[in-house]
């Protein structure tokens, strides 16, 4: 794949990267320089959470390889990761290539959120889009399991498995037990909050609750160890609040012939109906977030992303090509893209009347 003009951060300059993957005024999940979406700037708060992708490759002779999709050993901690790689930025796209001499696959991840200057609604989707292009580099067919893990950040949280038949979506819904009676209505008294990790891959398995231990709860090896057995357990449990920190796992399964390439898509969406998470003074109703006018939940948002993926990506590509292939000097392009990224800052929220507010 050939890149057009991009800002390239070499592997020794990626430690401070926090690339926002969210719509205008929606809050965002931020991508680290190593390629993990570990920073949740959601619900008016910013925190570092357990959120990673990992890949397992099963060879015909019974050998298995498991690797965290990250290029920085500092972020991978005790988990095995891929070789150092540059971080490529071409707003609103971020790209990272994962490869190692001893791993039977090459992966390129492209992460983005649609940015369409003439379409402010589709530029305000509260979701991160991920495309993983996998290529079998061996001379034998290989079974791959690409697994995403996302921590539920909500108090009295619980996870459940769901889907949408319109786009063949398989989804892990990360919600709060306190919102279980929410009806999805815009005027609902519940300030419903939640996240959704979803894929439209033909085959998928899931693990609802992966406990994160009190000691080293952010160690990515928790995920790679969980991939020791695939497919994942995929058993639906009774929805009850879980104590402590825990994550949900969703794995997409594909088989690639020698040299074959295939793209696997994931969405990590989030949702919060009201623009503030605290009682309003004098019982004045807190305004709704702008995106809640169009989506009733994080799962509803994820389904829309898959249904409209090609249109959203094609229109975003048109903007990106026009922007980066203009005659503007590189310094202007970089400054302008940084200013555009600020609209996705977690300190900004866009309310129902379209206004941007400082949370």
Short mmCIF file of C-alpha atoms in Angstrom, two decimals:
data_model
loop_
_atom_site.label_atom_id
_atom_site.label_comp_id
_atom_site.label_asym_id
_atom_site.label_seq_id
_atom_site.Cartn_x
_atom_site.Cartn_y
_atom_site.Cartn_z
CA UNK A 1 0.00 0.00 0.00
CA UNK A 2 1.40 3.38 -0.99
CA UNK A 3 0.81 6.35 1.26
CA UNK A 4 0.09 9.84 0.07
CA UNK A 5 1.45 12.77 2.05
CA UNK A 6 1.33 11.88 5.73
CA UNK A 7 2.91 13.04 8.95
CA UNK A 8 5.25 10.23 9.99
CA UNK A 9 6.29 9.88 13.61
CA UNK A 10 9.32 7.56 13.87
CA UNK A 11 9.23 4.75 16.42
CA UNK A 12 11.38 6.73 18.89
CA UNK A 13 8.90 9.65 18.87
CA UNK A 14 5.62 7.84 19.57
CA UNK A 15 5.55 7.78 23.37
CA UNK A 16 3.45 10.95 23.77
CA UNK A 17 0.95 10.36 20.94
CA UNK A 18 -2.76 10.50 21.87
CA UNK A 19 -4.73 10.48 18.62
CA UNK A 20 -8.47 11.22 19.23
CA UNK A 21 -10.96 8.84 17.61
CA UNK A 22 -14.33 10.49 18.13
CA UNK A 23 -16.76 12.90 16.54
CA UNK A 24 -17.03 16.66 17.03
CA UNK A 25 -17.95 17.33 20.65
CA UNK A 26 -18.63 13.67 21.47
CA UNK A 27 -15.62 12.78 23.60
CA UNK A 28 -13.17 10.30 22.18
CA UNK A 29 -11.18 7.13 22.61
CA UNK A 30 -7.55 8.06 22.02
CA UNK A 31 -5.08 5.86 20.17
CA UNK A 32 -1.64 5.51 21.74
CA UNK A 33 1.58 5.70 19.76
CA UNK A 34 1.94 1.92 19.95
CA UNK A 35 -1.49 1.30 18.43
CA UNK A 36 -3.74 0.59 21.45
CA UNK A 37 -6.95 2.63 22.09
CA UNK A 38 -6.19 2.87 25.81
CA UNK A 39 -7.41 6.35 26.74
CA UNK A 40 -11.10 6.97 27.34
CA UNK A 41 -12.03 10.65 27.11
CA UNK A 42 -15.71 9.85 27.61
CA UNK A 43 -18.62 10.98 29.76
CA UNK A 44 -16.88 14.28 30.51
CA UNK A 45 -13.85 12.53 32.00
CA UNK A 46 -10.51 11.25 30.79
CA UNK A 47 -8.90 8.10 32.12
CA UNK A 48 -6.53 5.35 31.04
CA UNK A 49 -8.34 2.04 30.69
CA UNK A 50 -7.66 -1.53 29.65
CA UNK A 51 -8.32 -1.51 25.91
CA UNK A 52 -6.22 -3.48 23.43
CA UNK A 53 -6.28 -5.70 20.35
CA UNK A 54 -4.38 -8.97 20.04
CA UNK A 55 -3.97 -11.58 17.30
CA UNK A 56 -3.68 -15.36 17.51
CA UNK A 57 -2.45 -17.45 14.56
CA UNK A 58 -3.05 -21.22 14.49
CA UNK A 59 -0.86 -23.23 12.10
CA UNK A 60 -1.89 -26.54 10.46
CA UNK A 61 0.81 -28.37 12.46
CA UNK A 62 -0.80 -27.33 15.75
CA UNK A 63 1.56 -24.47 16.63
CA UNK A 64 0.01 -21.23 17.85
CA UNK A 65 1.34 -17.68 17.98
CA UNK A 66 -0.22 -14.92 20.09
CA UNK A 67 0.85 -11.29 19.88
CA UNK A 68 -0.43 -7.99 21.25
CA UNK A 69 -1.15 -5.45 18.50
CA UNK A 70 1.26 -2.86 19.80
CA UNK A 71 4.70 -1.69 18.67
CA UNK A 72 6.00 -0.26 21.96
CA UNK A 73 7.44 -2.59 24.60
CA UNK A 74 6.77 0.04 27.26
CA UNK A 75 3.04 -0.14 26.55
CA UNK A 76 3.00 -3.92 26.09
CA UNK A 77 4.69 -4.44 29.48
CA UNK A 78 5.01 -8.22 29.96
CA UNK A 79 3.01 -9.13 26.82
CA UNK A 80 4.78 -10.04 23.58
CA UNK A 81 4.32 -7.33 20.96
CA UNK A 82 5.39 -6.51 17.40
CA UNK A 83 8.53 -4.82 16.15
CA UNK A 84 8.81 -1.01 16.49
CA UNK A 85 7.04 0.83 13.68
CA UNK A 86 6.33 4.46 12.71
CA UNK A 87 2.97 6.04 13.46
CA UNK A 88 1.43 7.58 10.33
CA UNK A 89 -1.06 10.43 10.61
CA UNK A 90 -3.21 11.68 7.76
CA UNK A 91 -6.14 13.42 9.42
CA UNK A 92 -8.57 11.96 10.28
CA UNK A 93 -6.71 8.66 9.73
CA UNK A 94 -4.02 7.08 11.87
CA UNK A 95 -2.13 4.03 10.59
CA UNK A 96 0.19 1.55 12.27
CA UNK A 97 1.84 -1.50 10.70
CA UNK A 98 2.41 -4.61 12.80
CA UNK A 99 4.96 -7.18 11.70
CA UNK A 100 7.63 -9.44 13.14
CA UNK A 101 10.00 -11.85 11.50
CA UNK A 102 8.76 -14.71 13.68
CA UNK A 103 5.02 -14.05 13.37
CA UNK A 104 3.10 -15.54 10.40
CA UNK A 105 1.08 -12.46 9.50
CA UNK A 106 1.43 -8.82 8.50
CA UNK A 107 -1.20 -6.43 9.81
CA UNK A 108 -1.96 -2.85 8.93
CA UNK A 109 -4.38 -0.97 11.17
CA UNK A 110 -6.20 2.12 9.97
CA UNK A 111 -8.21 3.94 12.64
CA UNK A 112 -10.45 6.95 12.04
CA UNK A 113 -13.68 8.77 12.73
CA UNK A 114 -15.55 10.26 9.75
CA UNK A 115 -14.84 13.92 9.04
CA UNK A 116 -17.15 15.48 6.45
CA UNK A 117 -17.07 19.32 6.48
CA UNK A 118 -20.43 19.61 4.66
CA UNK A 119 -22.10 16.96 6.85
CA UNK A 120 -21.94 18.01 10.50
CA UNK A 121 -24.16 15.13 11.65
CA UNK A 122 -21.92 12.35 10.34
CA UNK A 123 -18.92 14.28 11.65
CA UNK A 124 -20.38 13.93 15.16
CA UNK A 125 -20.58 10.15 15.51
CA UNK A 126 -19.38 8.94 18.94
CA UNK A 127 -17.34 6.02 17.68
CA UNK A 128 -13.87 4.85 16.67
CA UNK A 129 -13.59 2.92 13.39
CA UNK A 130 -10.87 0.26 12.97
CA UNK A 131 -9.81 -1.54 9.80
CA UNK A 132 -7.29 -4.35 10.16
CA UNK A 133 -5.80 -5.67 6.91
CA UNK A 134 -4.38 -9.15 7.59
CA UNK A 135 -2.04 -10.92 5.18
CA UNK A 136 -0.93 -14.54 5.49
CA UNK A 137 2.84 -14.52 4.94
CA UNK A 138 3.28 -18.32 5.03
CA UNK A 139 2.81 -21.09 2.46
CA UNK A 140 0.03 -22.84 4.37
CA UNK A 141 -3.53 -21.84 5.34
CA UNK A 142 -3.73 -20.25 8.80
CA UNK A 143 -6.61 -19.66 11.20
CA UNK A 144 -6.55 -16.20 12.79
CA UNK A 145 -8.42 -14.83 15.79
CA UNK A 146 -8.32 -11.02 16.03
CA UNK A 147 -9.54 -10.11 19.51
CA UNK A 148 -10.50 -6.75 20.95
CA UNK A 149 -10.79 -6.09 24.69
CA UNK A 150 -12.48 -3.05 26.24
CA UNK A 151 -12.84 -2.27 29.93
CA UNK A 152 -16.26 -1.30 31.21
CA UNK A 153 -15.63 2.07 32.93
CA UNK A 154 -19.09 2.46 34.49
CA UNK A 155 -20.11 1.98 38.14
CA UNK A 156 -22.24 -1.13 38.72
CA UNK A 157 -21.26 -2.21 35.24
CA UNK A 158 -22.41 -5.29 33.37
CA UNK A 159 -21.73 -6.64 29.88
CA UNK A 160 -24.03 -8.45 27.47
CA UNK A 161 -23.80 -9.87 23.97
CA UNK A 162 -26.11 -8.56 21.26
CA UNK A 163 -26.19 -7.94 17.53
CA UNK A 164 -27.98 -6.40 14.58
CA UNK A 165 -29.22 -8.59 11.72
CA UNK A 166 -29.25 -5.68 9.25
CA UNK A 167 -25.45 -5.57 9.09
CA UNK A 168 -24.63 -8.98 10.58
CA UNK A 169 -23.07 -7.17 13.54
CA UNK A 170 -21.86 -9.02 16.63
CA UNK A 171 -21.55 -6.72 19.61
CA UNK A 172 -20.48 -6.60 23.23
CA UNK A 173 -22.53 -3.96 25.04
CA UNK A 174 -20.80 -2.46 28.08
CA UNK A 175 -23.40 -0.78 30.24
CA UNK A 176 -24.47 0.05 33.77
CA UNK A 177 -26.89 -2.04 35.79
CA UNK A 178 -28.56 1.22 36.86
CA UNK A 179 -29.68 1.84 33.24
CA UNK A 180 -31.15 -1.62 32.61
CA UNK A 181 -34.74 -0.26 32.51
CA UNK A 182 -33.94 2.54 30.06
CA UNK A 183 -36.32 2.62 27.09
CA UNK A 184 -34.03 4.55 24.75
CA UNK A 185 -36.34 7.56 24.48
CA UNK A 186 -34.74 10.98 24.08
CA UNK A 187 -36.72 12.37 27.03
CA UNK A 188 -36.00 9.36 29.25
CA UNK A 189 -35.20 10.26 32.88
CA UNK A 190 -32.23 7.88 32.71
CA UNK A 191 -28.93 9.45 31.74
CA UNK A 192 -28.10 6.19 30.01
CA UNK A 193 -24.39 5.60 29.41
CA UNK A 194 -22.57 2.79 27.69
CA UNK A 195 -19.99 1.52 25.23
CA UNK A 196 -20.13 -1.07 22.47
CA UNK A 197 -17.34 -3.16 20.92
CA UNK A 198 -18.57 -4.68 17.66
CA UNK A 199 -17.46 -6.45 14.47
CA UNK A 200 -19.24 -7.51 11.29
CA UNK A 201 -16.93 -10.48 10.69
CA UNK A 202 -18.80 -13.66 9.66
CA UNK A 203 -17.49 -15.68 12.60
CA UNK A 204 -17.01 -14.32 16.10
CA UNK A 205 -16.77 -15.45 19.70
CA UNK A 206 -16.89 -13.51 22.94
CA UNK A 207 -16.11 -13.50 26.64
CA UNK A 208 -18.42 -11.30 28.68
CA UNK A 209 -16.41 -10.69 31.81
CA UNK A 210 -12.62 -10.86 32.03
CA UNK A 211 -11.58 -9.83 35.57
CA UNK A 212 -8.74 -7.34 35.82
CA UNK A 213 -6.71 -8.15 38.95
CA UNK A 214 -6.04 -5.54 41.61
CA UNK A 215 -2.32 -6.00 41.02
CA UNK A 216 -1.26 -4.77 37.57
CA UNK A 217 -4.82 -4.43 36.16
CA UNK A 218 -3.48 -2.67 33.04
CA UNK A 219 -1.05 -5.42 32.00
CA UNK A 220 -1.98 -6.42 28.39
CA UNK A 221 -0.79 -9.94 29.09
CA UNK A 222 -4.22 -10.48 30.66
CA UNK A 223 -5.59 -10.38 27.11
CA UNK A 224 -2.93 -12.54 25.45
CA UNK A 225 -3.31 -15.14 28.20
CA UNK A 226 -7.08 -15.19 27.61
CA UNK A 227 -6.40 -16.09 23.96
CA UNK A 228 -4.75 -19.34 25.04
CA UNK A 229 -8.11 -20.97 24.28
CA UNK A 230 -10.13 -20.11 21.17
CA UNK A 231 -12.89 -19.73 20.30
CA UNK A 232 -13.74 -17.75 23.41
CA UNK A 233 -16.26 -19.18 25.88
CA UNK A 234 -19.25 -17.33 24.36
CA UNK A 235 -21.69 -18.08 27.18
CA UNK A 236 -24.34 -15.52 28.08
CA UNK A 237 -24.56 -14.92 31.80
CA UNK A 238 -27.31 -13.36 33.85
CA UNK A 239 -26.96 -9.58 33.80
CA UNK A 240 -25.83 -8.53 37.26
CA UNK A 241 -23.46 -5.76 38.36
CA UNK A 242 -19.82 -6.83 38.57
CA UNK A 243 -17.54 -5.67 41.36
CA UNK A 244 -14.03 -4.50 40.57
CA UNK A 245 -12.51 -3.77 37.19
CA UNK A 246 -13.37 -6.03 34.27
CA UNK A 247 -13.31 -6.07 30.47
CA UNK A 248 -15.27 -7.72 27.67
CA UNK A 249 -13.59 -9.62 24.83
CA UNK A 250 -14.78 -10.00 21.23
CA UNK A 251 -12.83 -12.09 18.69
CA UNK A 252 -13.23 -12.18 14.91
CA UNK A 253 -12.20 -15.49 13.25
CA UNK A 254 -10.89 -15.76 9.69
CA UNK A 255 -8.98 -18.36 7.69
CA UNK A 256 -6.49 -17.07 5.11
CA UNK A 257 -4.86 -19.00 2.30
CA UNK A 258 -1.15 -18.44 1.52
CA UNK A 259 -0.60 -14.81 0.56
CA UNK A 260 -4.28 -13.95 0.98
CA UNK A 261 -5.35 -10.59 2.41
CA UNK A 262 -8.56 -9.75 4.23
CA UNK A 263 -9.87 -6.73 6.09
CA UNK A 264 -11.53 -7.16 9.49
CA UNK A 265 -13.56 -4.26 10.83
CA UNK A 266 -14.28 -3.23 14.42
CA UNK A 267 -16.19 -0.33 15.95
CA UNK A 268 -15.80 0.98 19.49
CA UNK A 269 -18.74 3.31 20.14
CA UNK A 270 -19.89 5.18 23.24
CA UNK A 271 -23.06 6.91 24.35
CA UNK A 272 -24.31 9.24 27.08
CA UNK A 273 -27.79 10.72 26.71
CA UNK A 274 -27.44 13.90 28.75
CA UNK A 275 -24.55 16.31 28.39
CA UNK A 276 -23.71 16.23 32.11
CA UNK A 277 -23.50 13.46 34.64
CA UNK A 278 -24.61 15.38 37.72
CA UNK A 279 -27.94 16.74 39.06
CA UNK A 280 -28.81 20.08 37.56
CA UNK A 281 -29.42 23.09 39.79
CA UNK A 282 -33.04 24.10 40.46
CA UNK A 283 -34.18 20.97 38.61
CA UNK A 284 -33.44 22.56 35.24
CA UNK A 285 -33.14 19.77 32.68
CA UNK A 286 -29.60 19.14 31.52
CA UNK A 287 -29.45 19.36 27.70
CA UNK A 288 -29.00 16.18 25.70
CA UNK A 289 -25.84 15.39 23.82
CA UNK A 290 -26.22 16.21 20.14
CA UNK A 291 -25.70 12.63 19.00
CA UNK A 292 -28.53 11.35 21.23
CA UNK A 293 -30.94 12.93 18.74
CA UNK A 294 -29.88 10.26 16.25
CA UNK A 295 -28.88 7.23 18.35
CA UNK A 296 -30.63 5.58 21.27
CA UNK A 297 -27.60 3.64 22.55
CA UNK A 298 -23.98 2.77 21.84
CA UNK A 299 -25.15 -0.42 20.09
CA UNK A 300 -27.49 1.60 17.85
CA UNK A 301 -24.55 3.84 16.95
CA UNK A 302 -22.29 0.86 16.13
CA UNK A 303 -24.95 -0.61 13.81
CA UNK A 304 -25.19 2.70 11.95
CA UNK A 305 -21.41 2.74 11.54
CA UNK A 306 -21.40 -0.65 9.81
CA UNK A 307 -24.46 0.09 7.69
CA UNK A 308 -22.97 3.36 6.41
CA UNK A 309 -19.26 2.44 6.58
CA UNK A 310 -18.48 2.61 2.86
CA UNK A 311 -20.26 5.93 2.33
CA UNK A 312 -18.70 7.52 5.40
CA UNK A 313 -15.21 6.33 4.45
CA UNK A 314 -15.53 7.38 0.79
CA UNK A 315 -16.71 10.88 1.71
CA UNK A 316 -13.95 11.20 4.31
CA UNK A 317 -11.40 10.10 1.69
CA UNK A 318 -12.61 12.88 -0.61
CA UNK A 319 -11.97 15.50 2.07
CA UNK A 320 -8.59 14.00 3.01
CA UNK A 321 -7.41 13.88 -0.60
CA UNK A 322 -8.49 17.46 -1.27
CA UNK A 323 -6.83 18.66 1.93
CA UNK A 324 -3.48 16.87 1.70
CA UNK A 325 -3.08 17.15 -2.06
CA UNK A 326 -3.58 20.90 -2.01
CA UNK A 327 -0.73 23.36 -2.58
CA UNK A 328 -0.65 24.39 1.10
CA UNK A 329 2.82 24.16 2.70
CA UNK A 330 3.43 21.14 4.94
CA UNK A 331 3.62 23.32 8.05
CA UNK A 332 0.15 24.72 7.30
CA UNK A 333 -1.28 21.26 6.72
CA UNK A 334 0.11 19.99 10.00
CA UNK A 335 -1.10 23.04 11.94
CA UNK A 336 -4.57 22.89 10.38
CA UNK A 337 -4.97 19.15 11.06
CA UNK A 338 -3.96 19.72 14.70
CA UNK A 339 -6.58 22.46 15.00
CA UNK A 340 -9.25 20.19 13.48
CA UNK A 341 -8.32 17.44 15.95
CA UNK A 342 -9.07 19.83 18.82
CA UNK A 343 -12.78 19.63 17.96
CA UNK A 344 -12.63 16.03 19.20
CA UNK A 345 -11.19 17.02 22.56
CA UNK A 346 -12.80 15.27 25.56
CA UNK A 347 -13.26 18.66 27.26
CA UNK A 348 -15.78 19.72 24.58
CA UNK A 349 -19.34 18.47 24.27
CA UNK A 350 -21.91 19.24 21.61
CA UNK A 351 -25.45 19.64 22.92
CA UNK A 352 -28.79 19.29 21.20
CA UNK A 353 -28.91 22.85 19.82
CA UNK A 354 -25.54 22.16 18.08
CA UNK A 355 -23.57 24.42 20.42
CA UNK A 356 -20.12 23.37 21.62
CA UNK A 357 -19.70 23.63 25.39
CA UNK A 358 -16.82 23.24 27.79
CA UNK A 359 -17.73 20.36 30.11
#
